[in-house]
Each structure stands twice: as structure tokens, then as C-alpha cells.
Tab-separated table of C-alpha atoms in Angstrom:
chain	number	residue	atom	x	y	z
A	3	MET	CA	-0.328	2.344	25.076
A	4	GLY	CA	-2.413	3.026	22.019
A	5	ARG	CA	-1.705	1.780	18.446
A	6	SER	CA	-0.200	5.238	17.360
A	7	GLU	CA	1.996	5.487	20.262
A	8	LYS	CA	3.883	2.198	19.800
A	9	LYS	CA	7.464	2.561	18.654
A	10	PRO	CA	8.732	0.716	15.509
A	11	THR	CA	10.644	-1.746	17.706
A	12	GLU	CA	7.320	-2.637	19.387
A	13	ARG	CA	5.728	-3.598	16.165
A	14	LEU	CA	8.188	-6.048	14.497
A	15	ILE	CA	8.159	-9.603	15.379
A	16	VAL	CA	11.020	-11.689	13.911
A	17	ALA	CA	10.051	-15.321	13.261
A	18	LEU	CA	12.548	-17.803	14.667
A	19	ASP	CA	11.817	-20.684	12.237
A	20	TYR	CA	14.935	-22.694	13.157
A	21	PRO	CA	15.543	-26.392	13.833
A	22	ALA	CA	17.708	-25.708	16.886
A	23	TRP	CA	17.910	-23.166	19.583
A	24	ILE	CA	21.726	-22.559	19.000
A	25	ASP	CA	20.934	-21.344	15.537
A	26	ALA	CA	18.106	-19.029	16.758
A	27	GLU	CA	20.115	-17.662	19.651
A	28	GLN	CA	22.914	-16.629	17.151
A	29	LEU	CA	20.185	-14.712	15.228
A	30	VAL	CA	18.685	-13.076	18.386
A	31	ARG	CA	22.077	-11.800	19.508
A	32	LEU	CA	22.601	-10.139	16.088
A	33	LEU	CA	19.276	-8.160	16.535
A	34	PRO	CA	19.591	-6.012	19.668
A	35	GLU	CA	16.990	-3.660	18.482
A	36	VAL	CA	14.364	-6.233	17.968
A	37	GLU	CA	12.009	-6.778	21.098
A	38	TYR	CA	9.686	-9.408	19.968
A	39	PHE	CA	10.518	-12.943	18.481
A	40	LYS	CA	8.047	-15.568	17.352
A	41	VAL	CA	8.575	-19.206	18.599
A	42	GLY	CA	6.598	-21.565	16.299
A	43	LEU	CA	6.059	-25.311	16.179
A	44	GLU	CA	9.496	-26.135	14.788
A	45	LEU	CA	11.651	-24.308	17.292
A	46	TYR	CA	9.319	-25.017	20.164
A	47	LEU	CA	9.511	-28.686	19.695
A	48	ALA	CA	13.224	-28.772	18.843
A	49	SER	CA	14.062	-26.936	21.978
A	50	ARG	CA	11.533	-28.925	24.033
A	51	GLY	CA	10.055	-25.604	24.941
A	52	GLU	CA	13.195	-24.027	26.191
A	53	ALA	CA	13.287	-21.325	23.546
A	54	VAL	CA	10.721	-19.460	25.319
A	55	ALA	CA	12.628	-19.391	28.597
A	56	ARG	CA	15.989	-18.540	26.857
A	57	LEU	CA	14.414	-15.641	24.988
A	58	ARG	CA	13.029	-14.308	28.189
A	59	GLU	CA	16.435	-14.570	29.760
A	60	LEU	CA	17.731	-12.470	26.963
A	61	GLY	CA	15.123	-9.713	27.761
A	62	LYS	CA	13.031	-10.479	24.700
A	63	LYS	CA	9.293	-10.833	24.470
A	64	VAL	CA	7.843	-13.994	23.020
A	65	PHE	CA	4.997	-14.573	20.552
A	66	LEU	CA	4.143	-18.179	21.136
A	67	ASP	CA	2.850	-19.287	17.738
A	68	LEU	CA	1.440	-22.700	18.310
A	69	LYS	CA	-2.065	-22.102	17.136
A	70	PHE	CA	-4.021	-24.074	19.617
A	71	HIS	CA	-7.017	-25.828	18.148
A	72	ASP	CA	-8.768	-28.527	20.084
A	73	ILE	CA	-11.721	-28.937	22.382
A	74	PRO	CA	-12.332	-26.028	24.788
A	75	ASN	CA	-10.915	-27.549	27.863
A	76	THR	CA	-7.758	-28.717	26.267
A	77	VAL	CA	-7.083	-25.204	24.772
A	78	ALA	CA	-7.854	-23.650	28.111
A	79	GLN	CA	-5.215	-25.781	29.696
A	80	ALA	CA	-2.770	-25.167	27.015
A	81	SER	CA	-3.470	-21.279	27.471
A	82	VAL	CA	-2.547	-21.768	31.175
A	83	GLN	CA	0.783	-23.160	30.203
A	84	ALA	CA	1.373	-20.410	27.689
A	85	VAL	CA	0.893	-17.881	30.470
A	86	ALA	CA	3.081	-19.844	32.894
A	87	GLN	CA	5.887	-19.996	30.425
A	88	GLY	CA	5.824	-16.123	30.053
A	89	ALA	CA	4.514	-15.674	26.480
A	90	ALA	CA	3.592	-12.062	25.812
A	91	ILE	CA	1.365	-13.141	22.930
A	92	PHE	CA	0.009	-16.559	21.999
A	93	ASN	CA	-2.634	-17.726	19.454
A	94	VAL	CA	-5.422	-20.174	18.870
A	95	HIS	CA	-7.271	-21.032	15.644
A	96	ALA	CA	-10.549	-19.006	15.395
A	97	GLY	CA	-11.830	-22.092	13.711
A	98	GLY	CA	-12.089	-23.832	16.965
A	99	GLY	CA	-15.209	-21.798	17.774
A	100	ARG	CA	-16.583	-19.283	20.218
A	101	LYS	CA	-16.613	-21.465	23.244
A	102	MET	CA	-12.943	-22.494	22.702
A	103	MET	CA	-11.777	-18.948	22.428
A	104	GLU	CA	-13.758	-17.918	25.449
A	105	GLN	CA	-12.278	-20.432	27.627
A	106	ALA	CA	-8.713	-19.690	26.316
A	107	VAL	CA	-9.179	-16.016	27.236
A	108	GLN	CA	-10.752	-16.694	30.623
A	109	ALA	CA	-7.988	-19.360	31.519
A	110	ALA	CA	-5.193	-16.916	30.454
A	111	ARG	CA	-6.601	-14.046	32.537
A	112	ALA	CA	-6.979	-16.279	35.603
A	113	LYS	CA	-3.639	-17.701	35.434
A	114	ALA	CA	-2.034	-14.238	34.933
A	115	ALA	CA	-3.882	-12.915	37.925
A	116	GLU	CA	-2.729	-16.010	40.007
A	117	LEU	CA	0.873	-15.340	39.021
A	118	GLY	CA	0.622	-11.517	39.374
A	119	VAL	CA	1.810	-10.898	35.773
A	120	ALA	CA	0.481	-9.112	32.787
A	121	THR	CA	-1.953	-11.090	30.747
A	122	PRO	CA	-0.597	-11.882	27.432
A	123	LEU	CA	-2.448	-10.863	24.257
A	124	VAL	CA	-4.546	-13.935	23.126
A	125	ILE	CA	-5.035	-13.794	19.388
A	126	ALA	CA	-7.188	-15.730	16.907
A	127	VAL	CA	-5.759	-16.944	13.610
A	128	THR	CA	-8.168	-16.404	10.816
A	129	VAL	CA	-7.199	-17.650	7.372
A	130	LEU	CA	-3.435	-18.662	7.000
A	131	THR	CA	-1.460	-16.509	4.591
A	132	SER	CA	-0.446	-19.486	2.650
A	133	PHE	CA	-4.010	-19.922	1.436
A	134	ASP	CA	-5.377	-18.598	-1.860
A	135	GLU	CA	-9.064	-18.665	-3.074
A	136	ALA	CA	-8.765	-22.101	-4.655
A	137	GLY	CA	-7.012	-23.635	-1.607
A	138	LEU	CA	-9.606	-22.249	0.731
A	139	GLN	CA	-12.539	-23.443	-1.453
A	140	GLU	CA	-11.020	-27.084	-1.362
A	141	LEU	CA	-11.838	-26.995	2.318
A	142	GLY	CA	-15.404	-26.009	1.654
A	143	PHE	CA	-15.261	-22.281	2.320
A	144	ALA	CA	-17.218	-21.208	-0.686
A	145	GLN	CA	-17.778	-17.848	0.780
A	146	GLY	CA	-14.100	-16.869	-0.118
A	147	ILE	CA	-11.144	-15.447	1.890
A	148	GLU	CA	-12.413	-11.984	2.695
A	149	LYS	CA	-15.674	-13.107	4.060
A	150	SER	CA	-14.213	-15.953	5.964
A	151	VAL	CA	-11.684	-13.576	7.535
A	152	GLU	CA	-14.417	-11.090	8.453
A	153	ASN	CA	-16.553	-13.861	10.000
A	154	PHE	CA	-13.642	-15.136	12.110
A	155	ALA	CA	-12.670	-11.705	13.204
A	156	ARG	CA	-16.233	-10.914	14.408
A	157	LEU	CA	-16.346	-14.181	16.086
A	158	ALA	CA	-13.021	-13.630	17.904
A	159	GLU	CA	-13.906	-10.121	19.050
A	160	GLY	CA	-17.290	-11.381	20.404
A	161	ALA	CA	-15.486	-14.248	22.267
A	162	GLY	CA	-13.299	-11.595	24.116
A	163	MET	CA	-10.081	-12.194	22.075
A	164	ASP	CA	-7.567	-9.310	21.910
A	165	GLY	CA	-7.183	-9.564	18.150
A	166	VAL	CA	-6.444	-11.755	15.192
A	167	VAL	CA	-3.645	-12.936	12.915
A	168	ALA	CA	-4.623	-11.985	9.308
A	169	SER	CA	-3.069	-11.261	5.972
A	170	PRO	CA	-2.206	-7.695	5.350
A	171	ARG	CA	-4.717	-7.836	2.524
A	172	GLU	CA	-7.504	-8.141	4.979
A	173	ILE	CA	-6.553	-5.241	7.435
A	174	GLY	CA	-8.966	-2.786	6.007
A	175	LEU	CA	-11.963	-5.131	6.320
A	176	ILE	CA	-11.184	-5.969	9.926
A	177	ARG	CA	-10.763	-2.394	10.912
A	178	ALA	CA	-14.115	-1.704	9.439
A	179	VAL	CA	-16.008	-4.332	11.482
A	180	CYS	CA	-14.002	-4.589	14.756
A	181	ARG	CA	-13.301	-2.134	17.552
A	182	PRO	CA	-10.397	0.322	17.124
A	183	ASP	CA	-8.259	-1.361	19.810
A	184	PHE	CA	-8.527	-4.844	18.312
A	185	LYS	CA	-5.074	-6.005	17.476
A	186	ILE	CA	-4.031	-7.239	14.062
A	187	ILE	CA	-0.973	-9.240	13.591
A	188	CYS	CA	0.292	-9.585	10.041
A	189	PRO	CA	2.414	-12.348	8.740
A	190	GLY	CA	2.923	-12.529	4.954
A	191	VAL	CA	4.921	-9.200	5.156
A	192	ARG	CA	7.542	-8.976	2.586
A	193	PRO	CA	9.700	-5.886	1.904
A	194	ALA	CA	9.959	-5.091	-1.888
A	195	TRP	CA	13.570	-6.377	-1.876
A	196	ALA	CA	12.857	-9.702	-0.367
A	197	ALA	CA	11.733	-13.077	-1.971
A	198	VAL	CA	8.055	-14.096	-1.757
A	199	ASN	CA	8.635	-17.732	-0.823
A	200	ASP	CA	5.421	-19.615	-0.079
A	201	GLN	CA	3.325	-16.725	0.951
A	202	LYS	CA	0.294	-15.846	-1.264
A	203	ARG	CA	-1.399	-12.827	0.254
A	204	ILE	CA	1.434	-10.418	0.932
A	205	THR	CA	2.348	-6.691	1.086
A	206	THR	CA	5.197	-4.547	2.322
A	207	PRO	CA	5.822	-3.478	5.827
A	208	ARG	CA	5.272	0.178	5.011
A	209	GLU	CA	1.904	-0.615	3.407
A	210	ALA	CA	0.783	-2.971	6.125
A	211	ILE	CA	1.514	-0.399	8.877
A	212	ARG	CA	-0.274	2.356	6.858
A	213	GLN	CA	-3.367	0.095	6.508
A	214	GLY	CA	-3.565	-0.436	10.302
A	215	ALA	CA	-1.466	-3.394	11.331
A	216	ASP	CA	-0.382	-3.501	14.935
A	217	TYR	CA	2.359	-6.086	14.514
A	218	LEU	CA	4.310	-7.325	11.564
A	219	VAL	CA	5.746	-10.971	11.504
A	220	VAL	CA	8.834	-11.104	9.343
A	221	GLY	CA	10.912	-14.244	9.004
A	222	ARG	CA	13.103	-15.122	6.015
A	223	PRO	CA	13.577	-11.584	4.619
A	224	ILE	CA	15.602	-11.050	7.959
A	225	THR	CA	16.599	-14.380	9.123
A	226	ALA	CA	18.011	-15.637	5.675
A	227	ALA	CA	19.532	-12.229	4.683
A	228	ALA	CA	23.300	-11.981	4.202
A	229	ASP	CA	23.203	-9.294	6.944
A	230	PRO	CA	20.186	-9.958	9.358
A	231	ARG	CA	20.778	-6.893	11.300
A	232	GLU	CA	20.865	-4.606	8.252
A	233	ALA	CA	17.682	-6.287	6.959
A	234	ALA	CA	15.921	-5.778	10.271
A	235	GLN	CA	16.928	-2.128	10.431
A	236	LYS	CA	15.646	-1.673	6.836
A	237	VAL	CA	12.181	-3.174	7.913
A	238	LEU	CA	12.214	-0.905	11.064
A	239	GLU	CA	12.934	2.064	8.837
A	240	GLU	CA	9.937	1.170	6.755
A	241	ILE	CA	7.781	0.930	9.716
A	242	LYS	CA	9.056	4.328	11.029
A	243	GLU	CA	8.448	5.973	7.693
A	244	ALA	CA	4.851	4.543	7.622
A	245	LEU	CA	4.132	6.073	11.039
């Protein structure tokens, strides 16, 4: 299915940043329209990995957001486990390098073929949306955010990755240098009516989709809302309008 053919409910990923599965499950059951949920480090560790299995039992798709970053063999073996657990999407840090990303993709495809399941999207993280220019320069990236994101995206595409995680602010430059079907997952998405929190490079769901994002990761604007289902429906309506 091409980018333009995806339904709004296939583009929203709700971030389950909770300290316990019981809290996350309550939220998931409040959002029947939402197909994708993100399991990050906090919930994955708190649930001892069971959150992935529980979501699948509820008929949901999982974005396993553990951002693998290690030597190539270790990341390849972690990728095998991500496929075995049934992740629909998982990610690695592009900063781990070409060889690490190549082996992650190869391992994921081999394991999916062995199990007879669809290969998950293997996505590379570029520059975290919590960074601004000053923060990135402290790490020695003097070339700045945009050039760093562009370099990481090109490297990821060359390594066979399916796409990248990037700020909505960098969608245009990624679309300009990568193939049309290269996926872009955008955290740092904040509706105009929601608090910014600790994100630095943000935009609204409507604008992110218009610029070319494939998936939007939204957490606290939905999970911390007085009425999470209403908030999710408002985000889905923005996506629909943008399409």
C-alpha cells in the first residue's frame, strides 16, 4: 500500500510511556480506533517485554522503540528477537553505522522468512527531537541538525533500511534526498491545543502529514488528556484533513 493510500488510523502511533502494563492497557482499551502503539524502554522493561505480546493479543500493531545501538552482531541478534516477538516496526540508531544497519535488516528479513511472517519495518533514528542546535554541537556535530539528519538518512537508505525517525522539521529535506517510498516516522508532533513538554523541534499533525510524514508518534497530548479517546479522534481528524 502506497503512502497516499494509507488510512488515518494507519498513520497514528500512540506512545505508551507508562511505568506499568496495567496503566497502558487501560489506555489501549479506550482507543479502539488506534491500530499502532509504541512500546519504549520504560514500558518494555516494566512489563519484562510482555507489553508487546499483550498488545498483539488485543489485535494491535507494535512499534518497538528500543533504539538498538551496539556492535553489528549484537544488534543483528536483537533484531531477530524483535521479529520473533511480533513487532510491526522496530528501530536502531543510525549512529551505529552502515554495517550495523545492514546486519539488522538482513537478520530481520531472515528471521521473518524462517517464521513465515511479514518482515517488520526496520527504521533508523536520526537526531532525537529533544535536541536543539546547541545540544547537538555539544556532542561534536558542528555541521548542525539538518545536515546531520540528511547524512543519517542517506546512510540508512544505503544500508537498506525502510526509513527513518526524524523531526517533522526535517521531512522536506529527507524527501528531497531519499527514494519516494522511504518511510518517515515523526515524533515531536504536537497539536496546537497540546503542551509542548520536552520536545524542541515540533509541528502539528496536519502539517507533518502535509509535508510528507508516513507515521506520527503522539504521546502525552493523547495519553495525558482528560478524555484520551476524544484527543485521539481530534488527531485522526487532523490527519484526515491533511490527506
